[in-house]
CSV table of C-alpha atoms and ligand atoms in Angstrom, one decimal:
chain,number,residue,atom,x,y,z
A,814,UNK,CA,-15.1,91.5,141.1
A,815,UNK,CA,-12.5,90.7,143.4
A,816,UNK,CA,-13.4,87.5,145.0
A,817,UNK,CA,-10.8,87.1,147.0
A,818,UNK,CA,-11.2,90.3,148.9
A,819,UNK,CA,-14.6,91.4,148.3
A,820,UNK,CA,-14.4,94.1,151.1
A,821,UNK,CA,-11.8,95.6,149.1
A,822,UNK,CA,-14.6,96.6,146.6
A,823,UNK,CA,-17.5,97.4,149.1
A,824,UNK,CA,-17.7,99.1,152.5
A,825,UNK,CA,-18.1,97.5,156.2
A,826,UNK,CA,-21.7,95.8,156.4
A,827,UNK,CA,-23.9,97.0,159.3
A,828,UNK,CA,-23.8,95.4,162.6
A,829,UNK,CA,-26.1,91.5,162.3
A,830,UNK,CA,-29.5,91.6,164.2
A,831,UNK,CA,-31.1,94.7,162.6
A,832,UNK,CA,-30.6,93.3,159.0
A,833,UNK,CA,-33.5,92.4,156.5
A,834,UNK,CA,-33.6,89.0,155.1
A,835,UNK,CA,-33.1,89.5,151.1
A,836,UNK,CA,-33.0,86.1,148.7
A,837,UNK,CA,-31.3,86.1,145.9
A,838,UNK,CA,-32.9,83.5,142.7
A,839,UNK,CA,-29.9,81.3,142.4
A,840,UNK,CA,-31.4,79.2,139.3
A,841,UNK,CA,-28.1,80.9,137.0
A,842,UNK,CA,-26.7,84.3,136.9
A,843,UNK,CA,-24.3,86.4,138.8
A,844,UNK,CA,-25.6,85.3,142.1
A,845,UNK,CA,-22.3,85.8,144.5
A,846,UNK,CA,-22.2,89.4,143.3
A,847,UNK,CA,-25.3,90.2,144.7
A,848,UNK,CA,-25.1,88.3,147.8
A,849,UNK,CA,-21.7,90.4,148.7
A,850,UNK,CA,-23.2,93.6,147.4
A,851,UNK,CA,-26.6,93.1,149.8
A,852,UNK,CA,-24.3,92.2,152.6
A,853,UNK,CA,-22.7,95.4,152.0
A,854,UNK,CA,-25.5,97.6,152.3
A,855,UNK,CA,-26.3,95.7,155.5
A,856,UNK,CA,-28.9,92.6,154.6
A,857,UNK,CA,-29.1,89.6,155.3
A,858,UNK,CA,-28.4,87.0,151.7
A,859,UNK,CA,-30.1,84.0,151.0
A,860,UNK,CA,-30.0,81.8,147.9
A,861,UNK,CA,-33.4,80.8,146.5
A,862,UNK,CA,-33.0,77.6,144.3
A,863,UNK,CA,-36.7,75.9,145.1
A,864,UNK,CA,-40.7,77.2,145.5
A,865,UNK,CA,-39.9,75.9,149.4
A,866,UNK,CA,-37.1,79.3,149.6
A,867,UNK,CA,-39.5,81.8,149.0
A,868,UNK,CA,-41.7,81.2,151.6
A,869,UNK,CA,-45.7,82.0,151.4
A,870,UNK,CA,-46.1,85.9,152.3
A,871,UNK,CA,-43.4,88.4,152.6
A,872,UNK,CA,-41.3,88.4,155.6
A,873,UNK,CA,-42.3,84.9,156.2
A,874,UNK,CA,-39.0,83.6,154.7
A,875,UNK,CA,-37.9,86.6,152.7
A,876,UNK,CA,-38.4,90.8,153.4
A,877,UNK,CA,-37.3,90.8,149.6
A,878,UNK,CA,-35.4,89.5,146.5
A,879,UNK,CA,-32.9,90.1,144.1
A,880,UNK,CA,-33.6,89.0,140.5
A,881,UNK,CA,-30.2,88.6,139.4
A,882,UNK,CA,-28.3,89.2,135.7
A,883,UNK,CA,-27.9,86.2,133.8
A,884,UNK,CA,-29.9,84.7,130.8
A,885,UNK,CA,-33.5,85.1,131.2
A,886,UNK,CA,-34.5,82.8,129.1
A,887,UNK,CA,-32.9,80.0,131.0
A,888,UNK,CA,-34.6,81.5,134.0
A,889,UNK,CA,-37.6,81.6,133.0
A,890,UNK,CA,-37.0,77.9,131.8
A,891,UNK,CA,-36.5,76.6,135.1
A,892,UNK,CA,-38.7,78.9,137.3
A,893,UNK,CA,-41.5,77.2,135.3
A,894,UNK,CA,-39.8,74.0,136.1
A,895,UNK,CA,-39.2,74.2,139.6
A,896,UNK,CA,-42.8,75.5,139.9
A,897,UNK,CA,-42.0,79.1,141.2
A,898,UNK,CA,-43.2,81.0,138.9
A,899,UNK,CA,-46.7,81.8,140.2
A,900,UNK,CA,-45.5,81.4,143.6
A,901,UNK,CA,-43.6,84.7,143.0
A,902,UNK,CA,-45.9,86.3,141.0
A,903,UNK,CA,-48.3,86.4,144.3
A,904,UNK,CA,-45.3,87.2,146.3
A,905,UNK,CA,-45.1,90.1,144.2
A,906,UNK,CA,-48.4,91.0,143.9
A,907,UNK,CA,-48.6,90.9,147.8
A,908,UNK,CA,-46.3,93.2,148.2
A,909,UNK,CA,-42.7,91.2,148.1
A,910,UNK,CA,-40.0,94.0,147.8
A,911,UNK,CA,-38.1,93.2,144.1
A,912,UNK,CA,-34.9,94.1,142.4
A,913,UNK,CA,-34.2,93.1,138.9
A,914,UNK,CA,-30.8,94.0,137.3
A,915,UNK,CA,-30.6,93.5,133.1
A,916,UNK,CA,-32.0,89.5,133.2
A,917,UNK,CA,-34.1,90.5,136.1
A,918,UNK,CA,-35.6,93.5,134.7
A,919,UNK,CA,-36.8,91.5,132.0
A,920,UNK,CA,-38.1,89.1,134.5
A,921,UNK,CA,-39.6,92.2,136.5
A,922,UNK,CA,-41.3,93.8,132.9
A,923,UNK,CA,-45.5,93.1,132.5
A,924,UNK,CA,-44.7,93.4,128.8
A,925,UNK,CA,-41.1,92.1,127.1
A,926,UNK,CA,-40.1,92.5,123.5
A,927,UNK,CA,-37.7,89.7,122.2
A,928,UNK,CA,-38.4,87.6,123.9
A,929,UNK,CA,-37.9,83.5,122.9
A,930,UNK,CA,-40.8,81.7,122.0
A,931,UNK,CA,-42.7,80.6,125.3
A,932,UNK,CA,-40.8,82.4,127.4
A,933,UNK,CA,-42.7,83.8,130.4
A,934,UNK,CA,-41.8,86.9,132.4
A,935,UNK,CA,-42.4,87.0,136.3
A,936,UNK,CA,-44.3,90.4,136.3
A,937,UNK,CA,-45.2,93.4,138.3
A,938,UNK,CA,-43.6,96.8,136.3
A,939,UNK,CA,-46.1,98.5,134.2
A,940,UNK,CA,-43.6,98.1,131.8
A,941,UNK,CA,-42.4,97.2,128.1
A,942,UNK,CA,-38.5,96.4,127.7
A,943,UNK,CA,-36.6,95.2,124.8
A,944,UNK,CA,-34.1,92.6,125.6
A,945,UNK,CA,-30.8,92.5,124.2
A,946,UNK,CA,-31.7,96.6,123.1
A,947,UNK,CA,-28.3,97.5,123.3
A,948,UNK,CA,-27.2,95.4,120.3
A,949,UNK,CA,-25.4,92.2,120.1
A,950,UNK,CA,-21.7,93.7,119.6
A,951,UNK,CA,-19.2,92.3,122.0
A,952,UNK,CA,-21.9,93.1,123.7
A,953,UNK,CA,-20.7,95.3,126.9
A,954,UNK,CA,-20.1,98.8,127.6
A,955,UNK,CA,-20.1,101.2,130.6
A,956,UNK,CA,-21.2,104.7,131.0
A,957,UNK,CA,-21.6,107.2,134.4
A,958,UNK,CA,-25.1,107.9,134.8
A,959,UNK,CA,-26.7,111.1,136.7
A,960,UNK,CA,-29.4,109.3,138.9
A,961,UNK,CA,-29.9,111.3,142.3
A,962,UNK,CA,-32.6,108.4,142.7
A,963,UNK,CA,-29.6,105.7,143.4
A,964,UNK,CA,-27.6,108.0,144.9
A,965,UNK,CA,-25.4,109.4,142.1
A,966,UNK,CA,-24.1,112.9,142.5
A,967,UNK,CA,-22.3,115.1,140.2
A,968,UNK,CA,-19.6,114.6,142.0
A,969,UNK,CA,-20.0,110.8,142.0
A,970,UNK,CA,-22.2,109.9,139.2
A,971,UNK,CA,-23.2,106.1,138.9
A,972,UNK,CA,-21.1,103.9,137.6
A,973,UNK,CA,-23.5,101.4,135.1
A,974,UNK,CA,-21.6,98.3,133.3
A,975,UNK,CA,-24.5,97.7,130.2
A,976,UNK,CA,-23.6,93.8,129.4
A,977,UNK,CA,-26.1,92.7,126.3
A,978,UNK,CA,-28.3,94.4,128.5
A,979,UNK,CA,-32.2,95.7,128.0
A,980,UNK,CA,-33.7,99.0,127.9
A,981,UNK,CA,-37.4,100.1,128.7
A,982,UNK,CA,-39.2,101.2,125.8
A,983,UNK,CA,-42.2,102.6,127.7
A,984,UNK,CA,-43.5,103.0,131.5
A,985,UNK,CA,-46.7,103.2,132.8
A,986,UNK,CA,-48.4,106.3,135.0
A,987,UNK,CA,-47.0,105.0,138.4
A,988,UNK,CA,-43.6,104.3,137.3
A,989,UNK,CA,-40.5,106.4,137.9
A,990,UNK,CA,-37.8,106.5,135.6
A,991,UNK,CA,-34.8,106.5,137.9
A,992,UNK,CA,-31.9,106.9,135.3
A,993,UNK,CA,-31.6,107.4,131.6
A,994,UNK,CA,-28.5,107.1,129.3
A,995,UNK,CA,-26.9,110.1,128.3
A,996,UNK,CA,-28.9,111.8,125.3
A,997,UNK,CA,-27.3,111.8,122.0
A,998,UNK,CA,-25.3,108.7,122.6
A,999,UNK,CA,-24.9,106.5,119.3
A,1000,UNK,CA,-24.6,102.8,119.7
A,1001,UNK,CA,-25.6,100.3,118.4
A,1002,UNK,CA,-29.2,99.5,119.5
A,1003,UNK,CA,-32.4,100.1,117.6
A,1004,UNK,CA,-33.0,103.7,117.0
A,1005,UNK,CA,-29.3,104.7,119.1
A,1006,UNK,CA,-28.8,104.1,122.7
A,1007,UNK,CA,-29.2,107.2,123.4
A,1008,UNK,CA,-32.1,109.0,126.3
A,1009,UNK,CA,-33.1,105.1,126.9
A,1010,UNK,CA,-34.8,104.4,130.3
A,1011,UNK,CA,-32.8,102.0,132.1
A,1012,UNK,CA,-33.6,102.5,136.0
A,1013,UNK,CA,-37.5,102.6,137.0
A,1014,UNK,CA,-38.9,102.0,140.4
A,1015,UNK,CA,-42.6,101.1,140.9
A,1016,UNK,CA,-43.2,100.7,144.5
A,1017,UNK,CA,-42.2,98.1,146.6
A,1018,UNK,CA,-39.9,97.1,142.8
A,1019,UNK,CA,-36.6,98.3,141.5
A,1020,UNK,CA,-35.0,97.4,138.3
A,1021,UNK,CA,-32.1,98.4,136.7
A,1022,UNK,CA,-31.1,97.0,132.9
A,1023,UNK,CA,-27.5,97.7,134.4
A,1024,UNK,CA,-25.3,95.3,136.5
A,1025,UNK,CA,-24.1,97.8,140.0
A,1026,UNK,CA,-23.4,94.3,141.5
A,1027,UNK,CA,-20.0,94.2,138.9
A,1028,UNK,CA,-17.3,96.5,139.8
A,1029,UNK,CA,-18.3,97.5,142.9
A,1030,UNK,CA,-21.4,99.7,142.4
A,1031,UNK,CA,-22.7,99.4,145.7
A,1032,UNK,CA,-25.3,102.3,145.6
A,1033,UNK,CA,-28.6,101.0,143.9
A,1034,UNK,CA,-28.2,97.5,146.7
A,1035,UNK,CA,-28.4,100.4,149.3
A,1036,UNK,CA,-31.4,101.7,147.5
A,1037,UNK,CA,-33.0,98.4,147.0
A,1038,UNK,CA,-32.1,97.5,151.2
A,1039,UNK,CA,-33.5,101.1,152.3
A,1040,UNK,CA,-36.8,100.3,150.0
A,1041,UNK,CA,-37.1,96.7,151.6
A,1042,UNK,CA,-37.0,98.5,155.5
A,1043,UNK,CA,-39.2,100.8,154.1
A,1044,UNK,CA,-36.8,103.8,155.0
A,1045,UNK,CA,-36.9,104.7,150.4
B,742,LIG,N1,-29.5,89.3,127.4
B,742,LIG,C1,-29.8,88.7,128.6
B,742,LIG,C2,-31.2,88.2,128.6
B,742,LIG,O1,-31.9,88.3,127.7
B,742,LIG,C3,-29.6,89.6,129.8
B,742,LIG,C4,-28.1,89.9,130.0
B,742,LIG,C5,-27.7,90.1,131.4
B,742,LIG,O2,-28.4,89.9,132.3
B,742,LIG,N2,-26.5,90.5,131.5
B,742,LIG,O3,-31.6,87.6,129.6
């Protein structure tokens, strides 16, 4: 990430007035990224830090949120703190547009594997991930991904940076798996990282176990903004 000239890594954003309000959980993580990359598909950023940020139905305060990457545990930590846990598990459930990248996938998953003792997920993906799947290693790695889902083409495949990142071990009926890593691939995870689900959509909620908000990705964001003004 360039912070010092972030338009350098993402395009023009769309003109202000027509632009959906997203929040972004600013509790830890990689919070700026995401706020340039919304802004660059043509939303509106917010920070959520309190219960009071998200508002009580969607489009009240928010038309969606971004679950950033980070450390889920300490997330969960202090979302049970700050008391905003259940507040955005009805959010969600009433139809809050999500999107969880690597931390916030976990967040996102029904059912999480690895998880530290006590530590609660947020909900809503008929879904069971493994955290820190990828191995421990130095922990990072990148890899194109075909996924005509976020906009990757042949031509322009998706660019995914994996950092200690999750991958879904299982989906239920109504989810679509968006992306998958290239079969065959060795690594280092449990069974090879290879064929692993790590993009799923389930409605109105998006997660990728990827961060498209480092490096200048700024495909799934316009994916995720599309979903939230229901044009996806
Ligand atoms: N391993 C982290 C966790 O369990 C996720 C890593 C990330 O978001 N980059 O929360």
């Amino acid at each position: 990430m360039d912070a010092l000239n972030p338009r350098a890594l993402f395009p023009a954003p769309a003109p202000a007035g027509s632009r959906p309000t997203i929040g972004v959980l600013a509790l830890q993580g990689d919070v700026r990224e995401h706020a340039l990359a919304l802004q660059a598909a043509g939303a509106r950023p917010v920070t959520v830090r309190r219960a009071r940020d998200l508002g009580d139905a969607p489009g009240q305060r928010l038309d969606g949120i971004v679950l950033p990457g980070g450390e889920s545990t300490t997330m969960s930590t202090l979302l049970t703190g700050f008391g905003m846990l259940e507040p955005l598990r009805a959010l969600l459930r009433a139809g809050l547009p999500a999107y969880g990248s690597c931390a916030g996938m976990i967040l996102l998953a029904d059912r999480a594997l690895g998880l530290e003792e006590g530590q609660a997920t947020v909900g809503g993906i008929d879904m069971t991930v493994r955290r820190n799947a990828f191995g421990r290693q130095v922990d990072s790695y990148e890899e194109d991904l075909d996924a005509p889902a976020l906009g990757a083409s042949a031509s322009r495949p998706l660019h995914a940076v994996f950092i200690r990142a999750p991958w879904v071990e299982s989906v239920g009926a109504d989810v679509e798996v968006l992306a998958t890593t290239r079969a065959g691939r060795a690594g280092e995870g449990q069974g090879g990282a290879g064929g692993r689900i790590v993009a799923v959509r389930q409605g109105p909620l998006l997660a990728t176990s990827f961060h498209p908000e480092v490096g200048g990705e700024s495909r799934v964001h316009d994916v995720f903004v599309a979903m939230v003004t229901h044009r996806a």
